[in-house]
Coordinates of C-alpha atoms in Angstrom, one line a residue:
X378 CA -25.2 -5.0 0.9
X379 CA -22.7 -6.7 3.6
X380 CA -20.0 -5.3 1.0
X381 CA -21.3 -1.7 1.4
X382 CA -21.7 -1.9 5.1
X383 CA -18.2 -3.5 4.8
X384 CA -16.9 -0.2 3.1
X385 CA -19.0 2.1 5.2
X386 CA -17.6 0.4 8.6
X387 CA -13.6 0.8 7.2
X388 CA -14.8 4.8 6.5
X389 CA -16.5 5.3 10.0
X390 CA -12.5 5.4 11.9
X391 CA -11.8 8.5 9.6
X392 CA -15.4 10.1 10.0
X393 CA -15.3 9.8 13.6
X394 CA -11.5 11.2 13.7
X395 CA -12.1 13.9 11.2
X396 CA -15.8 15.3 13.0
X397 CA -14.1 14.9 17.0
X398 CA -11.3 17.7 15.0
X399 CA -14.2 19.6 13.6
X400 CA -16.1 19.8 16.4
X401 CA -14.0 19.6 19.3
X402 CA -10.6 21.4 18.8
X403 CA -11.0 23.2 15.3
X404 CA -15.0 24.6 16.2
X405 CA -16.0 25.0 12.7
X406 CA -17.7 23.3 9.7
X407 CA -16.3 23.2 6.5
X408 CA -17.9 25.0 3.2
X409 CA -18.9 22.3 1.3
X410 CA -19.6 19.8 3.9
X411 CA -22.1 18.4 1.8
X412 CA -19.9 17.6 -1.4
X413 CA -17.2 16.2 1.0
X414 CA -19.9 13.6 2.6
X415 CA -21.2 12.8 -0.9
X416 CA -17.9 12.1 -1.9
X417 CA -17.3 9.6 0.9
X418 CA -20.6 7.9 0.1
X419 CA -19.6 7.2 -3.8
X420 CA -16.0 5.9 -2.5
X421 CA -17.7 3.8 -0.1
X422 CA -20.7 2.2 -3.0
X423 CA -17.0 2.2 -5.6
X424 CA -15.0 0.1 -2.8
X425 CA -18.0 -2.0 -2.1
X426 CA -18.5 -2.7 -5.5
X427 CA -15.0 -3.5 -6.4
X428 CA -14.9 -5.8 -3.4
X429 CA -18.2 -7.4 -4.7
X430 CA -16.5 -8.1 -7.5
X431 CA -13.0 -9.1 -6.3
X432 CA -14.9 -11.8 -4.6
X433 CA -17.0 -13.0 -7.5
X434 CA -14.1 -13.0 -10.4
X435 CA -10.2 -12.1 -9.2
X436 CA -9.7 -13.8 -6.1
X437 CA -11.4 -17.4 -6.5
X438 CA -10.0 -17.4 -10.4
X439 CA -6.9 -16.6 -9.1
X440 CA -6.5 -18.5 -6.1
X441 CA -7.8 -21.5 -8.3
X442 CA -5.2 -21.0 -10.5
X443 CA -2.5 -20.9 -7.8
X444 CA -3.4 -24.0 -6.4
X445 CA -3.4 -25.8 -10.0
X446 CA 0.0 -24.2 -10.8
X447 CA 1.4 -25.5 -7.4
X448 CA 0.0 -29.0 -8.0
X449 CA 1.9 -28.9 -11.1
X450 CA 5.3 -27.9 -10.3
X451 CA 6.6 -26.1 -13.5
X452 CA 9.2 -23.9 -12.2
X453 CA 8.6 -21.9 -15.2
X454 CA 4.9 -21.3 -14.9
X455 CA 5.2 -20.3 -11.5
X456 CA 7.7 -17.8 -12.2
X457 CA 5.6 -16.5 -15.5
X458 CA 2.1 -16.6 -13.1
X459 CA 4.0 -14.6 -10.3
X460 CA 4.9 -12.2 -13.0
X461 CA 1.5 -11.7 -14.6
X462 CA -0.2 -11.6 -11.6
X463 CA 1.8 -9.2 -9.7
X464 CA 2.1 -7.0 -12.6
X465 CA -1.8 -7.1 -13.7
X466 CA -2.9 -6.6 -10.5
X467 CA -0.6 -3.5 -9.3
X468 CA -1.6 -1.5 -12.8
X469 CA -5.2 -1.8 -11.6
X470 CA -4.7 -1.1 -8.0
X471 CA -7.2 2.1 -6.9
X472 CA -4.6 3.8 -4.5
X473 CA -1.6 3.5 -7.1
X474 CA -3.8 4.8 -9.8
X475 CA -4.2 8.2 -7.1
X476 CA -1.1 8.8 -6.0
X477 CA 0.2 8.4 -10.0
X478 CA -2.7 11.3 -10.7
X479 CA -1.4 13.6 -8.0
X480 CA 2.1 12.9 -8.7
X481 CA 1.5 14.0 -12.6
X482 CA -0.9 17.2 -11.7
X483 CA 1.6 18.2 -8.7
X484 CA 5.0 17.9 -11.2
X485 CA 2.6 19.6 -14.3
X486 CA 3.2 16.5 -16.6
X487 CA 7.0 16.4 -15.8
X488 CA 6.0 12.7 -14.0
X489 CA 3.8 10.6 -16.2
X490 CA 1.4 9.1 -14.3
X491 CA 1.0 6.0 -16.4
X492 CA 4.3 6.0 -17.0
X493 CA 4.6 5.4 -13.3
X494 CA 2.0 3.1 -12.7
X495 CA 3.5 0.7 -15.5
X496 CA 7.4 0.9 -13.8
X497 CA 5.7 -0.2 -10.3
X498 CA 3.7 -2.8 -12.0
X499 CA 6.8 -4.2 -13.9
X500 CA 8.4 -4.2 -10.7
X501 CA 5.8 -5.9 -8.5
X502 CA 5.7 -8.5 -11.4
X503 CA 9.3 -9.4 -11.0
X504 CA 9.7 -9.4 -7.3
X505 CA 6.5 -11.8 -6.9
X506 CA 8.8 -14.1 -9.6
X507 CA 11.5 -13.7 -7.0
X508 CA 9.8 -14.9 -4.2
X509 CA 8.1 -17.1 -6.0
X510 CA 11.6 -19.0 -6.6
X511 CA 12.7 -17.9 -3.2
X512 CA 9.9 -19.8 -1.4
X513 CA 10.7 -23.0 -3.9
X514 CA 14.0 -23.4 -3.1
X515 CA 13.6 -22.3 0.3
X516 CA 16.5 -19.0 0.4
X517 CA 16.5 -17.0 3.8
X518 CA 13.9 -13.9 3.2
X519 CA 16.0 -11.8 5.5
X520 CA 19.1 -11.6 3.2
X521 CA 16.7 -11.0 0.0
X522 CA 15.4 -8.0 2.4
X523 CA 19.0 -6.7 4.0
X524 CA 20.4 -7.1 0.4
X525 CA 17.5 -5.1 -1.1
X526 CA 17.2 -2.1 1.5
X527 CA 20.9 -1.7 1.0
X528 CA 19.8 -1.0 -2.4
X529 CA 17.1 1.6 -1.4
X530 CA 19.4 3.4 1.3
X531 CA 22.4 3.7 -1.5
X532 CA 19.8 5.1 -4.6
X533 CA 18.0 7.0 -2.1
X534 CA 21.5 8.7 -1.5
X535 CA 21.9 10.0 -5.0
X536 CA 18.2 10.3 -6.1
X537 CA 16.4 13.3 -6.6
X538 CA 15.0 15.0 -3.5
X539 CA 11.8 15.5 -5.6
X540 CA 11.1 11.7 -6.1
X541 CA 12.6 10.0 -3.1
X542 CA 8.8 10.5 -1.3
X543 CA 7.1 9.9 -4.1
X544 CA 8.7 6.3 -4.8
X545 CA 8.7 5.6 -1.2
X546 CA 4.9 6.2 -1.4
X547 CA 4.6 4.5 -4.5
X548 CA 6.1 1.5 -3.1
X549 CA 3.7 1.7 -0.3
X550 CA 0.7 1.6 -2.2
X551 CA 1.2 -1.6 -4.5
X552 CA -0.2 -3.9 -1.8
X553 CA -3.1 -3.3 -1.0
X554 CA -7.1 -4.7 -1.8
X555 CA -6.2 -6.1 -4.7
X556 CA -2.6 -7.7 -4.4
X557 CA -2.4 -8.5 -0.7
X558 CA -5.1 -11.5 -1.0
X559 CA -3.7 -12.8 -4.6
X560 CA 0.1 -12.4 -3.5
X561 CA -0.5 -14.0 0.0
X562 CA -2.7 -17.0 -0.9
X563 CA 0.3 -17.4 -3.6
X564 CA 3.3 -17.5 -1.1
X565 CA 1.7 -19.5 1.6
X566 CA -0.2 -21.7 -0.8
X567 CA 3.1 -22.9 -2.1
X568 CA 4.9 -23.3 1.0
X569 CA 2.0 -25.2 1.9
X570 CA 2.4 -27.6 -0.7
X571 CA 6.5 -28.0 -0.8
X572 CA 7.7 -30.5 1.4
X573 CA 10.4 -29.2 4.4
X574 CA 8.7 -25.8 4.0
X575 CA 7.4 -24.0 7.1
X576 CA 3.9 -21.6 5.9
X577 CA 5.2 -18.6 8.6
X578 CA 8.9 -18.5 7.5
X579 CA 8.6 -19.5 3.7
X580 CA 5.3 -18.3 3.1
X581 CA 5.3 -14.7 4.0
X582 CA 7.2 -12.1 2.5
X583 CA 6.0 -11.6 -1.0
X584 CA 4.2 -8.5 0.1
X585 CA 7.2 -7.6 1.7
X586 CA 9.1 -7.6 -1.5
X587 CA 6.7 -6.2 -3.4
X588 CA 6.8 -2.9 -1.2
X589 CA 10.7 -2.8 -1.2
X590 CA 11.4 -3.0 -5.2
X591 CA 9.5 -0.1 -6.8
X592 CA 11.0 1.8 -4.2
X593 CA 14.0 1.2 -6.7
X594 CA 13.0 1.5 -10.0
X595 CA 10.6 4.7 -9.4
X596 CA 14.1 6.5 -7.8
X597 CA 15.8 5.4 -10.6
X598 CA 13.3 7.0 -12.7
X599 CA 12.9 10.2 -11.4
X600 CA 16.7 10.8 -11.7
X601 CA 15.9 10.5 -15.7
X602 CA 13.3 12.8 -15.5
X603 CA 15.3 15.4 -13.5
X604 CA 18.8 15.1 -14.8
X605 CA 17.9 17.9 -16.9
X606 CA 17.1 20.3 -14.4
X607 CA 16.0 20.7 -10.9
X608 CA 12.6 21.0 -9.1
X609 CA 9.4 21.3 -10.5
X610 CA 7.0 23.9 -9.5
X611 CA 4.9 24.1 -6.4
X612 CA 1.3 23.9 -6.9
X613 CA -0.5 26.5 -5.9
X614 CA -4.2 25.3 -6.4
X615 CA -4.1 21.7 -5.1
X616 CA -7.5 22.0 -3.4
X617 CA -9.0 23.2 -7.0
X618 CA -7.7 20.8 -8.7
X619 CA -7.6 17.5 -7.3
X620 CA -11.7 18.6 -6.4
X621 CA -12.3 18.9 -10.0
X622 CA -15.1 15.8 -10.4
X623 CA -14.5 14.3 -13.9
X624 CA -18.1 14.4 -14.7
X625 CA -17.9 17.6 -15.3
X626 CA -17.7 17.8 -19.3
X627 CA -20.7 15.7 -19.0
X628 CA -21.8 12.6 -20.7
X629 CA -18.7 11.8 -22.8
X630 CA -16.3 12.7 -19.9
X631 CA -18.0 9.8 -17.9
X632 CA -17.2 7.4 -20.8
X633 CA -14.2 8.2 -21.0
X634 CA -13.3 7.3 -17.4
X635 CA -14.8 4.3 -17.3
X636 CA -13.2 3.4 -20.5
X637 CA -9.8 4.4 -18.6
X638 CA -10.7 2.0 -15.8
X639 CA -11.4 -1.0 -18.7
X640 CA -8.0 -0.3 -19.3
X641 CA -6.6 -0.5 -16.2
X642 CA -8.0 -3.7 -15.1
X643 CA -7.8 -5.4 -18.7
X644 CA -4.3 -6.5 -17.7
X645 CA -6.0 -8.9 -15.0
X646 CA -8.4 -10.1 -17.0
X647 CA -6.2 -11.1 -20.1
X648 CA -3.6 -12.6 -17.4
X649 CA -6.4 -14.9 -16.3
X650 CA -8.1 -15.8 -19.7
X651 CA -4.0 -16.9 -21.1
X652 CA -3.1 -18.6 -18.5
X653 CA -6.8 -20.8 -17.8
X654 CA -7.2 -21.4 -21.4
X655 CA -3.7 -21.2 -22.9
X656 CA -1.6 -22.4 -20.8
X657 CA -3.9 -25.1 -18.1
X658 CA -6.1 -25.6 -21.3
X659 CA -9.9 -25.5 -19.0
X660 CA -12.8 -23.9 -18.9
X661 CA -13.8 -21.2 -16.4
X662 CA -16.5 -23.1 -13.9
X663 CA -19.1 -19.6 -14.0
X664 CA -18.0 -17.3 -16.8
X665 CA -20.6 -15.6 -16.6
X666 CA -20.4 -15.0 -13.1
X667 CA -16.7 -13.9 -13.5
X668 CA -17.7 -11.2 -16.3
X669 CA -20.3 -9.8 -13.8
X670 CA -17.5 -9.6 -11.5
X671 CA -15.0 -7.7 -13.8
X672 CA -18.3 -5.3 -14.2
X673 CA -18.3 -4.8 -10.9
X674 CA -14.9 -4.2 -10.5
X675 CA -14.5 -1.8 -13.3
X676 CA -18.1 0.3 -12.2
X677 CA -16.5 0.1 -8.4
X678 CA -13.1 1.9 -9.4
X679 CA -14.7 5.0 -11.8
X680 CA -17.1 5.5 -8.5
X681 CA -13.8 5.1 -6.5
X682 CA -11.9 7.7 -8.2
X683 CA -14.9 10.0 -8.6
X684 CA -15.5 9.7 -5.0
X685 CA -12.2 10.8 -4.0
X686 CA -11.6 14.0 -5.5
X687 CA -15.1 14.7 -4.3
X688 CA -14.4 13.5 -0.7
X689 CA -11.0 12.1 0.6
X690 CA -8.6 14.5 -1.3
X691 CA -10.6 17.6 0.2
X692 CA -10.8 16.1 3.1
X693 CA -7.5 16.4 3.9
X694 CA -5.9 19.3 2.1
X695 CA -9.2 20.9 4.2
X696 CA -7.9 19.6 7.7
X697 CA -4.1 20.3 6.8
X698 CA -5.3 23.9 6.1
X699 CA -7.2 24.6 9.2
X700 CA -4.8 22.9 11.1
X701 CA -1.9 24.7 10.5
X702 CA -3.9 28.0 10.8
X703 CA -3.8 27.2 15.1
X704 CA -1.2 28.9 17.1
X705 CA 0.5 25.5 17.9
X706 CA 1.1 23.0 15.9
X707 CA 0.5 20.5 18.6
X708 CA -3.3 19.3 16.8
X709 CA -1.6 18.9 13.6
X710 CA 0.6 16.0 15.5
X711 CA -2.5 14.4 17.6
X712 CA -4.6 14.5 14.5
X713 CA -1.6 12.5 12.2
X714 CA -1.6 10.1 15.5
X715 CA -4.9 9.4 15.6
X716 CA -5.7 9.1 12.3
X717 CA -3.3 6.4 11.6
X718 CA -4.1 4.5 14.5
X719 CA -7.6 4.7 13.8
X720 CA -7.4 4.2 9.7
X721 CA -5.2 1.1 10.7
X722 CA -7.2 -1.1 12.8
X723 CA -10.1 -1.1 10.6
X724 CA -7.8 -1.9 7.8
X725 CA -9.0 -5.8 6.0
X726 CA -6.2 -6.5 4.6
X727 CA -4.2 -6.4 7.7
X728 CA -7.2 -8.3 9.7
X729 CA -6.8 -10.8 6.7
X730 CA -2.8 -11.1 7.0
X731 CA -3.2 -11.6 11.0
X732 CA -5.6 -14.1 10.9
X733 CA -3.3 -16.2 8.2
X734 CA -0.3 -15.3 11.0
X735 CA -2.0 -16.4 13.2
X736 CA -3.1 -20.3 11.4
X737 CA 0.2 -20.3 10.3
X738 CA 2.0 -20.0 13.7
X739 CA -0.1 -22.8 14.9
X740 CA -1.8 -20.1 17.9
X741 CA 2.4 -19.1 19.0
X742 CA 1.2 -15.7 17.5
X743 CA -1.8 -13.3 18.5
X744 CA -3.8 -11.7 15.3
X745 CA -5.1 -8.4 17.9
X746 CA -1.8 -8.1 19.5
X747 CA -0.4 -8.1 15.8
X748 CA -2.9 -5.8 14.6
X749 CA -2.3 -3.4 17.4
X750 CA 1.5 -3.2 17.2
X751 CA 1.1 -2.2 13.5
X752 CA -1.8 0.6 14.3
X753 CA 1.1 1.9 16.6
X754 CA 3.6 1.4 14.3
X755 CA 1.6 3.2 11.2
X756 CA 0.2 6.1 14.2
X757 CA 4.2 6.7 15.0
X758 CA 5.0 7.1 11.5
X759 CA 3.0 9.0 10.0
X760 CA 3.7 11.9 13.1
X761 CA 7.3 11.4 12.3
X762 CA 6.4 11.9 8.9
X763 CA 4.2 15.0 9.7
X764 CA 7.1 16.7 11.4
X765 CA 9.4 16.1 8.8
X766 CA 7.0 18.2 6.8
X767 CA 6.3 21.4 9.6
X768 CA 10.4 21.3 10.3
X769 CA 11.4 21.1 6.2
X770 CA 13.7 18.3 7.1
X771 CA 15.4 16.3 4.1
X772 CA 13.4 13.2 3.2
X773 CA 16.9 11.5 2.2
X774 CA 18.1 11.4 6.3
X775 CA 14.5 10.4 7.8
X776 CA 14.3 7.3 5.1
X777 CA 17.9 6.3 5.6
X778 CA 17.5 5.9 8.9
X779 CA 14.1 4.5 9.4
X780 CA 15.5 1.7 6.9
X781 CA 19.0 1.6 8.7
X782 CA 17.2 0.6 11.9
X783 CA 15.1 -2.3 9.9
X784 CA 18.2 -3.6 8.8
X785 CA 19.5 -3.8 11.8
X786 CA 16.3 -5.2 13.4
X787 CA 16.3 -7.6 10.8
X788 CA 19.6 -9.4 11.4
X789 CA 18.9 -9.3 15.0
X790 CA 14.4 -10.6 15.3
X791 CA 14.1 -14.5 15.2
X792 CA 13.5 -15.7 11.7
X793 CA 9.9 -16.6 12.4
X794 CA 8.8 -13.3 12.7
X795 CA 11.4 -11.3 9.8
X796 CA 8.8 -12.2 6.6
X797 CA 5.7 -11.3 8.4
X798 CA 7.0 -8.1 10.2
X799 CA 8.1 -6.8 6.3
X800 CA 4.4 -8.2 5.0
X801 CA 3.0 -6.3 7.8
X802 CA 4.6 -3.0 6.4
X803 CA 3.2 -3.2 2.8
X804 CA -0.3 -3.6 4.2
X805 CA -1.0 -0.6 6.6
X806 CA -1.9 1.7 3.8
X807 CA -5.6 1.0 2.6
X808 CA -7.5 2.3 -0.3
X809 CA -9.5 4.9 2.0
X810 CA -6.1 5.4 4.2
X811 CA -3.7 6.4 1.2
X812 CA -5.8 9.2 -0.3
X813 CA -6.5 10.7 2.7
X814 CA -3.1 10.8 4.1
X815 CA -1.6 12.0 0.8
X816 CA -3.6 15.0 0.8
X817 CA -2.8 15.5 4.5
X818 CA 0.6 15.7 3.7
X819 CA 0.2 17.8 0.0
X820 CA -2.3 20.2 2.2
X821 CA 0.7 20.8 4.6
X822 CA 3.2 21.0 2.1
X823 CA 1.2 23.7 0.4
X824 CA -0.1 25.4 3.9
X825 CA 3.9 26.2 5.1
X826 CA 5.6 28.6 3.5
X827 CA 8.7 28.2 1.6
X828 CA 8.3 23.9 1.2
X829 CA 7.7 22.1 -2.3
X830 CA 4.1 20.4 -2.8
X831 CA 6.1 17.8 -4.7
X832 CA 9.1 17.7 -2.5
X833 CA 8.0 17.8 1.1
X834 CA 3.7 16.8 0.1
X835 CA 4.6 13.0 -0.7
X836 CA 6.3 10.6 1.6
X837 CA 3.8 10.2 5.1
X838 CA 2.9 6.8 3.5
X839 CA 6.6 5.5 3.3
X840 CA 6.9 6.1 7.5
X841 CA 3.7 4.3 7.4
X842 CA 5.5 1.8 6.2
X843 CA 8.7 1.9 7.9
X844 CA 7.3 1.6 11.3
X845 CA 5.4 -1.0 11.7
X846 CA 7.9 -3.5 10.8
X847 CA 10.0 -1.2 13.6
X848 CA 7.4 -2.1 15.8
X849 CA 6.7 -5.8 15.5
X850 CA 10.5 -6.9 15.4
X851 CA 11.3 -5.1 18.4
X852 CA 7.9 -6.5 20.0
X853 CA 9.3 -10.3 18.8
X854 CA 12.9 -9.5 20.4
X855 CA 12.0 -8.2 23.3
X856 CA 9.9 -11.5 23.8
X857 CA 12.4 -13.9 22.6
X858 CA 14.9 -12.1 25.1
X859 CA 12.4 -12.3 27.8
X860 CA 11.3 -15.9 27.2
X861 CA 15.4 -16.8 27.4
X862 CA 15.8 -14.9 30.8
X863 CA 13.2 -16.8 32.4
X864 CA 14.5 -20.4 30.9
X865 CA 17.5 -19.2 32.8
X866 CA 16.2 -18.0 35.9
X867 CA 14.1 -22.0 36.1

């Protein structure tokens, strides 16, 4: 139950954004009204669910194992954990798993969705290695990151125009309820426990580079896919078909979804059974409290998914469509503000990450004031984002130089502040947020005339990305410059 109302209360910013538009400023109700708000109930029982069960098998396993890992120092079973668990817990993520299905209906096959999900996931497995190593030896984060985004900005140069949003997104999306607690808890856990390491400085940043790598590897990918030809086609029924509930082919349909999702979050469990058994050679404490929670889990993401083609997808396209059907475009803008502020603050994974700030700066730091910087960050981005779409501005410039400024930031923020500004980024985009502002942007791609669902629909989550590490280094500079002036001045 508290997980429902949990669920229900991280929904409520996006109702109450979505029926002040309805009501106030658009003055109309939408035709299946009804189907949209039973869609948002099922997503809310699937995230409540999932959560339930997060909290009954993943996280405590997980976390357990961590600690036990760190106790025993094996560089090479840290570096094989960070692997397994970055990459079992990104193929299962609920928002990934979305934007990989709307990627492969919006490019007609040309982008496998799987395909996708499986590059990201390799990817996320790697870089949590990488930090993994990074925080035992104790290597700067900020050249890992400057290093890194120089990477992005130069493949971002030559990728296709048609996946530079899309792996942007995708890179967006891989922290989130599932990886943001397990990656976390393993990066501060281990600086925890290493002598001469400082929690905010070594501990953070994992997220950070878990958002920056698939950024890489998915560019890289789509130049494959399109080096034999250019574009792929506009879709013209996106409201159709990303509404299309799976049940509809009945009973064998349904089992066949919630086989998919035994699929999709089989990588976690296997991860957890090798390396508890296998490799620590124990028993599970409650085993059978752990299955019930992978039940939960499983059951929580087929209700996910079926809730948002029934709710959050048409949600948005909906909006984006009546939007841009107003004289101005001046209440597409407010409602891509408000939205991202709203979505933001009631975002758990973000209360979660400034709470641990906030411990780990020993009170220097303020979890609200952290939490509101980001919500402006995210609010800022996605507008920019937004215009980039009504203009039919290149993706390639707008990226460049959102990631062009973090660089510079970067060298210039005190080093307390670099990790946890870049975790801060990969966690704006939650598993209500994601879906919703996807279809925003695919519904405006598909509402203007002459842009490319697939070209110009993907990207908003990548400025919600961007900006919020914008946001919070600038915040920490300007203080660190003001707190200098007034030594001075004493």
């Amino acid at each position: 139950m508290h997980s429902l109302l949990h669920a229900l209360k991280n929904l409520l910013p996006i109702v109450v954004v979505v029926g002040f538009f309805q009501l106030a400023i658009l003055q109309q109700v939408p035709d299946d009204l009804g189907s949209m708000a039973i869609g948002l109930l099922i997503v809310a029982v699937g995230v409540a669910l999932f959560l339930q069960g997060l909290e009954l098998s993943i996280f405590p396993v997980g976390k357990s194992l961590s600690n036990q890992f760190a106790r025993k120092g094996s560089l090479a079973i840290l570096l094989s954990f960070g692997f397994a668990m970055g990459f079992s817990a990104v193929i299962a993520e609920p928002a990934l798993i979305a934007v990989a299905e709307q990627a492969q209906t919006i490019s007609e096959g040309r982008i496998d969705g799987l395909t996708l999900r499986i590059l990201v996931a390799v990817s996320v497995g790697f870089v949590v290695a990488l930090g993994v190593f990074r925080t035992i030896f104790g290597y700067p984060l900020h050249w890992f990151m400057i290093t890194g985004y120089v990477i992005v900005v130069i493949v971002t140069w030559f990728a296709p125009e048609e996946i530079v949003g899309l792996a942007y997104d995708s890179g967006g999306v891989t922290t989130n309820v599932v990886t943001v607690p397990l990656i976390a808890a393993l990066g501060i856990g281990l600086a925890a426990s290493i002598r001469g390491r400082n929690p905010l400085i070594d501990g953070f940043g994992l997220v950070a580079l878990s958002v920056m790598v698939p950024m890489i590897t998915v560019q890289v990918y789509g130049m494959v896919v399109y080096s034999g030809g250019t574009g792929a086609a506009a879709m013209e029924a996106i409201t159709a078909q990303v509404t299309e509930a799976p049940a509809k082919s009945g009973i064998i349909a349904a089992l066949l979804d919630l086989a998919g999702m035994l699929r999709d979050v089989l990588p976690i469990i296997i991860t957890v059974l090798f390396f508890q058994y296998l490799v620590l050679r124990r028993k599970l404490s409650n085993p059978k409290k752990i299955a019930f929670g992978f039940a939960l889990v499983i059951l929580g993401l087929y209700a996910f998914v079926v809730g948002l083609k029934l709710g959050l997808f048409p949600i948005g396209t909906s909006m984006a469509e009546q939007l841009m059907a107003m004289d101005s475009y001046a209440p597409v803008y407010l409602f891509a503000l408000m939205i991202g502020f709203a979505t933001t603050m009631a975002e758990p994974a973000l209360i979660a990450i400034g709470k641990q700030a906030e411990e780990a700066a020993a009170g220097a730091l303020n979890g609200n004031a952290i939490r509101l910087l980001v919500a402006v960050g995210v609010a800022v981005g996605i507008t920019i984002g937004v215009h980039r779409i009504i203009t039919g501005d290149s993706i390639h410039y707008y990226i460049m130089g959102g990631y062009i400024l973090v660089i510079l930031l970067t060298l210039l923020a005190p080093r307390y502040i670099v990790a946890l500004a870049y975790d801060l980024g990969g966690v704006t985009t939650s598993e209500v947020t994601v879906p919703l502002v996807t279809a925003l942007g695919i519904g405006l791609a598909s509402s203007i005339e002459g842009r490319n669902v697939l070209i110009d629909g993907f990207g908003l989550i990548a400025f919600a990305s961007i900006f919020p590490i914008v946001t919070v280094m600038t915040y920490a500079i300007v203080s660190q410059y003001r707190s200098e002036r007034r030594k001075e001045t004493q």
